[in-house]
mmCIF file of N, CA and C in Angstrom:
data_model
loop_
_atom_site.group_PDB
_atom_site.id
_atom_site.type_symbol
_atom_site.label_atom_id
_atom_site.label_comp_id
_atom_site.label_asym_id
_atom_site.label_seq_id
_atom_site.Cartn_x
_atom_site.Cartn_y
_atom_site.Cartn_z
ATOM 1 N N UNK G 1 50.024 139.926 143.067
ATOM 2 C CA UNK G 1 50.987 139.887 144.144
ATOM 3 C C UNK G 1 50.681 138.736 145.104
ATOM 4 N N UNK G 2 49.012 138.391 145.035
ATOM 5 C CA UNK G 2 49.142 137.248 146.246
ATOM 6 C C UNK G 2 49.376 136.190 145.459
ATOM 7 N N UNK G 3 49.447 135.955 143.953
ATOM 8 C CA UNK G 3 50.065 134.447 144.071
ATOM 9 C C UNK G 3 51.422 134.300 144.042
ATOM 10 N N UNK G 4 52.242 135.388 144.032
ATOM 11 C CA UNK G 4 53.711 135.610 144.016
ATOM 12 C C UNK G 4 53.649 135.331 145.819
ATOM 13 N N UNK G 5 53.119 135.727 146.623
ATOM 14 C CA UNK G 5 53.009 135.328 147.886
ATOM 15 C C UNK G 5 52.690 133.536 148.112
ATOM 16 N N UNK G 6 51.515 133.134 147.514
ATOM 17 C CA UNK G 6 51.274 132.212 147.692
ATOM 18 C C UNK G 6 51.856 130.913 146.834
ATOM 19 N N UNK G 7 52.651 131.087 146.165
ATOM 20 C CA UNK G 7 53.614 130.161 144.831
ATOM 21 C C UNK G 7 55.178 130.285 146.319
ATOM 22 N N UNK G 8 55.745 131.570 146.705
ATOM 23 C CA UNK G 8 56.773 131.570 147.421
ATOM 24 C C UNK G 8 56.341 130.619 149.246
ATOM 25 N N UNK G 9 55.274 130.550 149.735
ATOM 26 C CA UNK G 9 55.174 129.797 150.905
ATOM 27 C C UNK G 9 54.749 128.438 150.364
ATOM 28 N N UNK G 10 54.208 128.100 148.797
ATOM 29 C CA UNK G 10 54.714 126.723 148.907
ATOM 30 C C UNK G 10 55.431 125.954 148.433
ATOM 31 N N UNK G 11 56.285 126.848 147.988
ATOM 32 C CA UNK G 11 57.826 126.166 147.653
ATOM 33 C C UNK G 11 59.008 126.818 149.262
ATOM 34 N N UNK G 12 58.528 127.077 150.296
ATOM 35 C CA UNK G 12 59.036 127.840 151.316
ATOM 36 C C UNK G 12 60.344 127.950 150.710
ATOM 37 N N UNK G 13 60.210 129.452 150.154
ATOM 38 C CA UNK G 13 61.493 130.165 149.639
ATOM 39 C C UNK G 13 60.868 131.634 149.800
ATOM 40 N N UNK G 14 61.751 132.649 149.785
ATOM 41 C CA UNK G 14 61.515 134.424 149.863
ATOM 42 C C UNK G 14 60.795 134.715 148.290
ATOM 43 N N UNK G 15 60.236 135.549 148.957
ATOM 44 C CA UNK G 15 59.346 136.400 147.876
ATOM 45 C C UNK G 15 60.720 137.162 146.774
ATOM 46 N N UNK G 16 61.730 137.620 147.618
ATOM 47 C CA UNK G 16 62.638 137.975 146.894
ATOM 48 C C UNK G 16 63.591 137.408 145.553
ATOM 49 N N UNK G 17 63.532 135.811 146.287
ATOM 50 C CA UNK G 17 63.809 134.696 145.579
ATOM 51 C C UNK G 17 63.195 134.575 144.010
ATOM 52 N N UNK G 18 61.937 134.277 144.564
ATOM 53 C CA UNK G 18 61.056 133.679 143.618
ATOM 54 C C UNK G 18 60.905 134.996 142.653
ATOM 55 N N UNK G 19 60.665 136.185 143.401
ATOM 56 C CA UNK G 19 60.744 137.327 141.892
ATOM 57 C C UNK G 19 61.839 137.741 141.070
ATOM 58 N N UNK G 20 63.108 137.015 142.283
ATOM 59 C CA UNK G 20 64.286 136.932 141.318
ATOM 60 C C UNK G 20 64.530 135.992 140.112
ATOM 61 N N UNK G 21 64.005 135.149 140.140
ATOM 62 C CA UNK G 21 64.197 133.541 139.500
ATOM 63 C C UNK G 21 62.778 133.621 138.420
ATOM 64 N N UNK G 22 62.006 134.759 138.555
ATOM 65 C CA UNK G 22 61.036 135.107 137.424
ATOM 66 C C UNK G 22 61.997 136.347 136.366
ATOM 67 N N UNK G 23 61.803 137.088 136.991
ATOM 68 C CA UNK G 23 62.786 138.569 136.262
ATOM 69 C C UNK G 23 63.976 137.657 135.160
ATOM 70 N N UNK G 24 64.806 137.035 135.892
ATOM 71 C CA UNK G 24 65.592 136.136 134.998
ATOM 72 C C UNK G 24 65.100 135.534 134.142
ATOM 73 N N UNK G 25 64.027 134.401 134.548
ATOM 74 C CA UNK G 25 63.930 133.900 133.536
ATOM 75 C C UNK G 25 63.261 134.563 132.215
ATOM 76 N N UNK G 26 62.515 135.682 132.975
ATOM 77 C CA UNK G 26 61.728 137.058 131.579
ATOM 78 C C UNK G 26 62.517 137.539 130.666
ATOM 79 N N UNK G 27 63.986 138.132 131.471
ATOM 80 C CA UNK G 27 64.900 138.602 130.362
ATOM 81 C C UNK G 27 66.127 137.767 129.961
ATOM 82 N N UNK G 28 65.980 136.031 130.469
ATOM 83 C CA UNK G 28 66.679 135.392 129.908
ATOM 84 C C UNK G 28 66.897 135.244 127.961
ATOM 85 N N UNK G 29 67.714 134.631 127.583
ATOM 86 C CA UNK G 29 67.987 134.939 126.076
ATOM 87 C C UNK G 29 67.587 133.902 125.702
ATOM 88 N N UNK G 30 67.533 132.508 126.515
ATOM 89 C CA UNK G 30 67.307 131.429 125.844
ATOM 90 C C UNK G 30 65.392 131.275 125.615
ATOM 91 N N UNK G 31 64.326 132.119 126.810
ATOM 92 C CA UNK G 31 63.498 132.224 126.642
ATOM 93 C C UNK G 31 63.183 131.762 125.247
ATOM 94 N N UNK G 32 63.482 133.075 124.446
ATOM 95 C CA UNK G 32 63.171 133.442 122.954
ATOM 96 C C UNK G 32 63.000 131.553 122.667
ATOM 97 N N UNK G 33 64.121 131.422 122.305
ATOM 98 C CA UNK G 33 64.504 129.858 121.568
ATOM 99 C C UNK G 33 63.689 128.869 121.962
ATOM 100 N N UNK G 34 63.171 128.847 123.329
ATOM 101 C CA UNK G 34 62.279 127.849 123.772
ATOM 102 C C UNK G 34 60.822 128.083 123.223
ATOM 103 N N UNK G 35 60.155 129.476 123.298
ATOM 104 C CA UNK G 35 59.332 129.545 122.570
ATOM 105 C C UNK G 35 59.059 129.568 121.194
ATOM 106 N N UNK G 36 60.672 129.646 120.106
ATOM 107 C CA UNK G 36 60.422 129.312 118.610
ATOM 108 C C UNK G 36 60.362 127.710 118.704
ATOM 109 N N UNK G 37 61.326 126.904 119.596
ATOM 110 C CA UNK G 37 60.915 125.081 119.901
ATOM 111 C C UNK G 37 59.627 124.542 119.833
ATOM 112 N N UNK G 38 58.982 125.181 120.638
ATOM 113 C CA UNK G 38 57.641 124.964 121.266
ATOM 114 C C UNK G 38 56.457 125.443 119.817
ATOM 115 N N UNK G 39 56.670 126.484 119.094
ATOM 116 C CA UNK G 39 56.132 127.041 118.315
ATOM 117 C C UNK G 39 56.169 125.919 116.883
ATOM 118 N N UNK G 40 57.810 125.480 116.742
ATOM 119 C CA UNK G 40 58.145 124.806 115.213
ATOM 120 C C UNK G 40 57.853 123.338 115.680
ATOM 121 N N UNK G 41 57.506 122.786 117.264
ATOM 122 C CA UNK G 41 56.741 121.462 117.138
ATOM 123 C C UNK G 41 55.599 121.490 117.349
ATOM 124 N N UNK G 42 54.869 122.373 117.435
ATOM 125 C CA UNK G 42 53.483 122.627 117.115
ATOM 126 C C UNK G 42 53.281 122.442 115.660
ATOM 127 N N UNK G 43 53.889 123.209 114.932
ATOM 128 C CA UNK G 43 53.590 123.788 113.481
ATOM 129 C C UNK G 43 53.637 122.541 112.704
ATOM 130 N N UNK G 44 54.867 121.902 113.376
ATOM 131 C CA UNK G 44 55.154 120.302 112.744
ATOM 132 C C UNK G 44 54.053 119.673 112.664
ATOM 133 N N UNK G 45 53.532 119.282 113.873
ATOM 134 C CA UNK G 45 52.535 118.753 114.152
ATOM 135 C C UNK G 45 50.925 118.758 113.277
ATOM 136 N N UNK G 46 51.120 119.794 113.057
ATOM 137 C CA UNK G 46 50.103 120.668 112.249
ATOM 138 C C UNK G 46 50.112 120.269 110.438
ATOM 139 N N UNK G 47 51.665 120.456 110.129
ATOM 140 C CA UNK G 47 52.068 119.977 108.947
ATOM 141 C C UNK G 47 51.862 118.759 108.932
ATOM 142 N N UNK G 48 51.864 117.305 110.106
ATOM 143 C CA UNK G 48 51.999 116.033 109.655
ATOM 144 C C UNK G 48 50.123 115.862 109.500
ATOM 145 N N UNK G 49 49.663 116.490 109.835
ATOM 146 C CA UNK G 49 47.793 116.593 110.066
ATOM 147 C C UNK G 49 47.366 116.862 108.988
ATOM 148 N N UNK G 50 47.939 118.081 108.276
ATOM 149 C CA UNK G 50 47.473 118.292 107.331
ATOM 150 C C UNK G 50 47.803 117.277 106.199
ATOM 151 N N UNK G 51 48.635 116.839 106.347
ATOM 152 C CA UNK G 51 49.409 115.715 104.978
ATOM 153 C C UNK G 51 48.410 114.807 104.958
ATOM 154 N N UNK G 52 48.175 113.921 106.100
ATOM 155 C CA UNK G 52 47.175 113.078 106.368
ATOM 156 C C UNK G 52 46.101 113.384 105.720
ATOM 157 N N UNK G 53 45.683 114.279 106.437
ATOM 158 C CA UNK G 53 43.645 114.982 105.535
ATOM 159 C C UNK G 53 44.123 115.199 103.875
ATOM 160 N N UNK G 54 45.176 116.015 103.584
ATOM 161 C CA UNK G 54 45.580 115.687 102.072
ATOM 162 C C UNK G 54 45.544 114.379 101.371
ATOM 163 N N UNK G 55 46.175 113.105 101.837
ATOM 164 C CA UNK G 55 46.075 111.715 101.940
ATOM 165 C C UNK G 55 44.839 111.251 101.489
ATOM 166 N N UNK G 56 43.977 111.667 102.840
ATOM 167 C CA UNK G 56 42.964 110.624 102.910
ATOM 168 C C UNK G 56 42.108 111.234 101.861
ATOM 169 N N UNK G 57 41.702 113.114 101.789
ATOM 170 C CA UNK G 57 41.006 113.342 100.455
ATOM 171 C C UNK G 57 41.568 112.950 98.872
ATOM 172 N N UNK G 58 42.856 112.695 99.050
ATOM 173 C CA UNK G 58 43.143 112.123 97.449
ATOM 174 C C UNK G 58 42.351 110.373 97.799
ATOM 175 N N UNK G 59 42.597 110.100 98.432
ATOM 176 C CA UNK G 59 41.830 108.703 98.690
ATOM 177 C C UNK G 59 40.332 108.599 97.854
ATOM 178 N N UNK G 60 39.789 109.544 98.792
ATOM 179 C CA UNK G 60 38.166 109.626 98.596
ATOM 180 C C UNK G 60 38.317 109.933 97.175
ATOM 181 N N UNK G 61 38.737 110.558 96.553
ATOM 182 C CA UNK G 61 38.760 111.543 95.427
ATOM 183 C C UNK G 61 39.180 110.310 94.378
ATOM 184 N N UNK G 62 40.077 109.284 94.507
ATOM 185 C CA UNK G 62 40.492 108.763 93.712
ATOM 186 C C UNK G 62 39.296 107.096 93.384
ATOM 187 N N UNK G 63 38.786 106.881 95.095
ATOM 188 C CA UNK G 63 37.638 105.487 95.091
ATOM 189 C C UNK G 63 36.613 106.342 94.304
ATOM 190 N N UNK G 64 36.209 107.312 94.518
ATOM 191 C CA UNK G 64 35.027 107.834 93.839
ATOM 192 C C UNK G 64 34.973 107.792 92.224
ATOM 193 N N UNK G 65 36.357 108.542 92.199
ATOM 194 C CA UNK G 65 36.560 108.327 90.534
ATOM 195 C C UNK G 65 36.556 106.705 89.820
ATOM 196 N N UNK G 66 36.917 106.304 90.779
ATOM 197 C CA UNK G 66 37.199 104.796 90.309
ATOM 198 C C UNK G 66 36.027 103.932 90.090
ATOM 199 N N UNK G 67 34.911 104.057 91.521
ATOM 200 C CA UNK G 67 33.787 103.586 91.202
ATOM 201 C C UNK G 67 33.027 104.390 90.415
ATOM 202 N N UNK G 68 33.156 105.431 90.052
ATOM 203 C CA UNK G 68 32.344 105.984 89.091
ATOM 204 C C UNK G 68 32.294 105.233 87.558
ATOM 205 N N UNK G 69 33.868 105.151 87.337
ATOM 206 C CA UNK G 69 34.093 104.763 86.085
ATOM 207 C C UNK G 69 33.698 103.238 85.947
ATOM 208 N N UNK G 70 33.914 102.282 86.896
ATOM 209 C CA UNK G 70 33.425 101.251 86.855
ATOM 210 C C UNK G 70 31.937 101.017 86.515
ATOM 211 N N UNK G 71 31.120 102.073 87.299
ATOM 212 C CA UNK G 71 30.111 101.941 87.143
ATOM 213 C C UNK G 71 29.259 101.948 85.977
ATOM 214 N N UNK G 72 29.732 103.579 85.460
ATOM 215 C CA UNK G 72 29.463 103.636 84.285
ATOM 216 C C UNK G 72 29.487 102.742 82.366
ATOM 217 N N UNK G 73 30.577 101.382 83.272
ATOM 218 C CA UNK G 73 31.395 100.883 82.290
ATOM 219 C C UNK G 73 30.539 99.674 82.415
ATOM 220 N N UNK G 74 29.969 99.323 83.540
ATOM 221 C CA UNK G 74 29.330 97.951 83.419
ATOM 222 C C UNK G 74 27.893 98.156 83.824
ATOM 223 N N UNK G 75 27.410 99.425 83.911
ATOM 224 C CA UNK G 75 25.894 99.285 84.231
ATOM 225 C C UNK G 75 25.275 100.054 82.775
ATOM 226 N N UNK G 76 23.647 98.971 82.412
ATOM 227 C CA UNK G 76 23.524 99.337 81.213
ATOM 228 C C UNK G 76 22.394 100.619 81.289
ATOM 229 N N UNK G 77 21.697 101.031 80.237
ATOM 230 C CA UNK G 77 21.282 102.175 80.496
ATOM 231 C C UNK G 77 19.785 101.601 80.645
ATOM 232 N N UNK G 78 19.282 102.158 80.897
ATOM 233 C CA UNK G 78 17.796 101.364 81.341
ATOM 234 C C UNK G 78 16.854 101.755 80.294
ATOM 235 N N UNK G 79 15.810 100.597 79.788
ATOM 236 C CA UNK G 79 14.899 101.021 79.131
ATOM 237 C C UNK G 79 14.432 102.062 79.610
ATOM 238 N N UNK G 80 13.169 102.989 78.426
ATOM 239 C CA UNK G 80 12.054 103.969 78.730
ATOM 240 C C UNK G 80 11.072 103.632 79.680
ATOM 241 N N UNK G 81 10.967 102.354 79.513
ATOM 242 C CA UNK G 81 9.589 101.733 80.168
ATOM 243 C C UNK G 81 9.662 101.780 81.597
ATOM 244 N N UNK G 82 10.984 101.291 81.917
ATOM 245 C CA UNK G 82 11.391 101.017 83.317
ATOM 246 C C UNK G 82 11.970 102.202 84.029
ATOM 247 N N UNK G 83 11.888 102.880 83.380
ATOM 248 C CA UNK G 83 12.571 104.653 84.012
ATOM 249 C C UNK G 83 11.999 104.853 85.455
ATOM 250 N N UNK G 84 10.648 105.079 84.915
ATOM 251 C CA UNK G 84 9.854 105.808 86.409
ATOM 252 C C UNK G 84 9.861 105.092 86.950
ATOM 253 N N UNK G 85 10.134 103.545 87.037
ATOM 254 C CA UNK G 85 9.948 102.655 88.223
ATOM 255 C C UNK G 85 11.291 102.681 88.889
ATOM 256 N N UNK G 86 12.186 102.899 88.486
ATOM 257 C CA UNK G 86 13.874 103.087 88.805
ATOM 258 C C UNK G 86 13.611 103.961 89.705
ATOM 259 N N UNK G 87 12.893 105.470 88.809
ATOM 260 C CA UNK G 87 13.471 106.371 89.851
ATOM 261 C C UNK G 87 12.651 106.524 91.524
ATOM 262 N N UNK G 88 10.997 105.872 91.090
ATOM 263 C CA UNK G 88 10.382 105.780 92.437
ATOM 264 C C UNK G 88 11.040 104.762 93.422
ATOM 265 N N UNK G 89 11.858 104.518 92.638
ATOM 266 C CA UNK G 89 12.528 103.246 94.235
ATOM 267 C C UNK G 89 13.855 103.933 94.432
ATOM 268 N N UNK G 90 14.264 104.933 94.087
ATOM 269 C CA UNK G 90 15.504 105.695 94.585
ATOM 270 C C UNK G 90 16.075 105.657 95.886
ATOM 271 N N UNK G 91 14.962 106.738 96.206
ATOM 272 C CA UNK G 91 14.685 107.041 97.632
ATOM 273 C C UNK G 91 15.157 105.963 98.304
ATOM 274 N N UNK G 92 14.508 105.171 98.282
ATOM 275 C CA UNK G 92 14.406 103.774 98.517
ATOM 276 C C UNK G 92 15.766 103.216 99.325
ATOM 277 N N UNK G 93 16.365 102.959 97.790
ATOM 278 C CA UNK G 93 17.682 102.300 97.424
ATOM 279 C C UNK G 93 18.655 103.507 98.152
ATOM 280 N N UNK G 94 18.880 104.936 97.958
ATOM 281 C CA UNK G 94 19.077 105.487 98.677
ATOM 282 C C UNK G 94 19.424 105.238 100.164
ATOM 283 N N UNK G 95 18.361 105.309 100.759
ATOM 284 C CA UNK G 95 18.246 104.740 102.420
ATOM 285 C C UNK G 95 19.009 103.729 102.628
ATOM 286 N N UNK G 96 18.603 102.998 102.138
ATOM 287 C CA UNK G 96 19.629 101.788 102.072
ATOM 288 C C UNK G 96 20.767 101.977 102.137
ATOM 289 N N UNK G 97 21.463 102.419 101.098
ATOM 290 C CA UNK G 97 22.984 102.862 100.930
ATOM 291 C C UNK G 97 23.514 103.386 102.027
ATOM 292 N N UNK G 98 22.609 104.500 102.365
ATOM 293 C CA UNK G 98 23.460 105.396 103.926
ATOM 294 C C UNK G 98 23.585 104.513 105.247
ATOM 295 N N UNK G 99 22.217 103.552 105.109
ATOM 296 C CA UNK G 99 22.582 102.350 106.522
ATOM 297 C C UNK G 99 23.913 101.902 106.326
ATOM 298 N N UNK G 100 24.108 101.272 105.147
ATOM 299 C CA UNK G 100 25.086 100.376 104.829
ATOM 300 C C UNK G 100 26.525 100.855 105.121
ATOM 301 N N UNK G 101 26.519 102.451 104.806
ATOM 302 C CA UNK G 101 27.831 103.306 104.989
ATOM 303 C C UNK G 101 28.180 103.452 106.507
ATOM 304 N N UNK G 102 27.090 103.943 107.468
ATOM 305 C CA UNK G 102 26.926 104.258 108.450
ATOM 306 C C UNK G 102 27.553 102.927 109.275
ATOM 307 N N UNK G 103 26.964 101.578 108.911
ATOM 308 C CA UNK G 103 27.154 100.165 109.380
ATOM 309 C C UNK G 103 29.029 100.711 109.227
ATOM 310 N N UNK G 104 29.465 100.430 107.855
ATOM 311 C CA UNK G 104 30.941 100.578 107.367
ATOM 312 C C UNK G 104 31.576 101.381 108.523
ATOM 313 N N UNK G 105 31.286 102.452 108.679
ATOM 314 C CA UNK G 105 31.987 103.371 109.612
ATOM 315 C C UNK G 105 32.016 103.068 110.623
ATOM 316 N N UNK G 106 31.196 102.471 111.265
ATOM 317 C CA UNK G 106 31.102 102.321 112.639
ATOM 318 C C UNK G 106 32.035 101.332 113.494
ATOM 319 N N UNK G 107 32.077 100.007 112.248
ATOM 320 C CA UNK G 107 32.871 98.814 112.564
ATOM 321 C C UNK G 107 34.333 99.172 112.667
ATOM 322 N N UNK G 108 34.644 100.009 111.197
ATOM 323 C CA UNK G 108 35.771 100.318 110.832
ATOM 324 C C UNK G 108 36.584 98.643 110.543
ATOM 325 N N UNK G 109 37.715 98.287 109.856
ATOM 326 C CA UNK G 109 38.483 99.770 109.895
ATOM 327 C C UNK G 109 37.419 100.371 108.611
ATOM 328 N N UNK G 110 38.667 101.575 108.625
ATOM 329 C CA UNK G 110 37.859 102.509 107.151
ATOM 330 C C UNK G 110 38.708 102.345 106.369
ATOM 331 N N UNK G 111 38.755 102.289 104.982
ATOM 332 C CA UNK G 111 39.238 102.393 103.726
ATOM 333 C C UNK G 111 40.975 102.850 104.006
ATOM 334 N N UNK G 112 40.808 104.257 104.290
ATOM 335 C CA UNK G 112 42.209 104.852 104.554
ATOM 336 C C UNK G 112 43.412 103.959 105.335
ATOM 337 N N UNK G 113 43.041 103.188 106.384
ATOM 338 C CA UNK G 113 43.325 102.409 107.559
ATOM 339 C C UNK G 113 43.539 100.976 106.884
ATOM 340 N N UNK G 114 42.782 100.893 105.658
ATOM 341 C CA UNK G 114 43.440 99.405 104.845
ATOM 342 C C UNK G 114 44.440 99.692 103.962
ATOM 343 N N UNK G 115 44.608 100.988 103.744
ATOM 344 C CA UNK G 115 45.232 101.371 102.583
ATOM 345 C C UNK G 115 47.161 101.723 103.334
ATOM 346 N N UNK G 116 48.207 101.123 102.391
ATOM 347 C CA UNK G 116 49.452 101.649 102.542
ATOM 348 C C UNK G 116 49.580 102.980 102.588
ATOM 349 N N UNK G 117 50.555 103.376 103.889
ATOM 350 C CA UNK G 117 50.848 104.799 103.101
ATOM 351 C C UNK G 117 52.000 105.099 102.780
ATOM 352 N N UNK G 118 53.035 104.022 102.289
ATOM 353 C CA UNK G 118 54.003 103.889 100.901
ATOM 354 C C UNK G 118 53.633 103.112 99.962
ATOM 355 N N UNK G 119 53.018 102.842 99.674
ATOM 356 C CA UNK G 119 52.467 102.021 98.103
ATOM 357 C C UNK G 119 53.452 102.933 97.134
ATOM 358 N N UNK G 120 54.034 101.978 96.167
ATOM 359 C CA UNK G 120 54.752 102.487 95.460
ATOM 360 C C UNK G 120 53.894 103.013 94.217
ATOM 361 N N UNK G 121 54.569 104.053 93.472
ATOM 362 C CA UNK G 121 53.295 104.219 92.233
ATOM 363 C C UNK G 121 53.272 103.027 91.186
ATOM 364 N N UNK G 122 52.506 103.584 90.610
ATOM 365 C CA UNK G 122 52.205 102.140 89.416
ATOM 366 C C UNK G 122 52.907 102.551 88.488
ATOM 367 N N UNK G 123 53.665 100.882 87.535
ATOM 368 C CA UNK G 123 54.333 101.753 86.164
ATOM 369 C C UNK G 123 53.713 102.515 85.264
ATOM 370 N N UNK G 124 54.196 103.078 84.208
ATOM 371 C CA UNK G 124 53.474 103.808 83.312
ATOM 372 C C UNK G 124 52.341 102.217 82.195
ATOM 373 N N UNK G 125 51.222 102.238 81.885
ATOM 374 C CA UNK G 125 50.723 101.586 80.916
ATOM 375 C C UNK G 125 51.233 101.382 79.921
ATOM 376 N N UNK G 126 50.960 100.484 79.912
ATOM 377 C CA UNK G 126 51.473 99.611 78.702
ATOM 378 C C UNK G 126 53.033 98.752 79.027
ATOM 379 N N UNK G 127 53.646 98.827 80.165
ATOM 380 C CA UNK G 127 55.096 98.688 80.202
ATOM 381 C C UNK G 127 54.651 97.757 81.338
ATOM 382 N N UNK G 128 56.000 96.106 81.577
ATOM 383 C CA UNK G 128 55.713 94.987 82.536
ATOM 384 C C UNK G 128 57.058 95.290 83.524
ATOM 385 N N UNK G 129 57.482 96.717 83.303
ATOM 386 C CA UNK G 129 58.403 97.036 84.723
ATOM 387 C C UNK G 129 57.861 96.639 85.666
ATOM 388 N N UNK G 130 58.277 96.163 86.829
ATOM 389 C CA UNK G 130 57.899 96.420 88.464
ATOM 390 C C UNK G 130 58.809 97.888 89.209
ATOM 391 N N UNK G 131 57.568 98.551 89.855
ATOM 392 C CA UNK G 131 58.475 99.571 90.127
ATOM 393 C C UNK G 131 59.537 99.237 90.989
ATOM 394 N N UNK G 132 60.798 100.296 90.906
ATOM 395 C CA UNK G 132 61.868 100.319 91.362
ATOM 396 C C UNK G 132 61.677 99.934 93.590
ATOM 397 N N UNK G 133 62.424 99.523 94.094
ATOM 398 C CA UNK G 133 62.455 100.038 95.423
ATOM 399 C C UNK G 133 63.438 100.594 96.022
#
């Protein structure tokens, strides 16, 4: 009750006023509609977020696959001899790698941020179509 007191002396209008112009607007009809508005541009909002994080994990999902296969395709398999010396410098090489990522991130941009987000798809293999626009 005192901020219904104190909301009505500083808009200097009656207490009667101001609990009139609440009551209305409580059992107004359009209420409803403003709060499904308010609700379906939230939700929107929510939907364009999620698309994005969908996006960017097909991203990750697709460089990974990609350097994987590369990798596998041009790195040779290592002698017996040289095994244990490979793997004691892992660690190593390891460390390394995460500076290097950490460096990447920091500068930006990042990967996602170079990448289109209409790139058209690619034709099917084997065929010298250009895709349609």
């Amino acid at each position: 009750m005192n901020a219904l007191a104190d909301y009505s002396a500083r808009r200097d209008v009656s207490l009667s006023l101001v609990a009139e112009a609440a009551i209305a607007s409580f059992l107004s009809p359009d209420a409803e509609e403003r709060k499904e508005a308010a609700i379906t541009r939230r939700l929107d909002q929510i939907d364009r977020r999620v698309q994005r994080v969908e996006r960017d994990v097909g991203i990750a999902i697709e460089t990974l696959a990609l350097f994987v296969h590369f990798w596998l395709s041009s790195t040779p398999v290592l002698p017996e001899s040289v095994r244990a010396e490979a793997r004691a410098k892992g660690p190593q090489r390891y460390d390394r790698f995460v500076d290097a990522l950490g460096r990447r991130l920091s500068k930006g941009p990042q990967l996602r941020q170079e990448i289109a987000a209409n790139v058209p798809a690619a034709p099917p293999a084997g065929t010298d179509e250009l895709p349609a626009r």
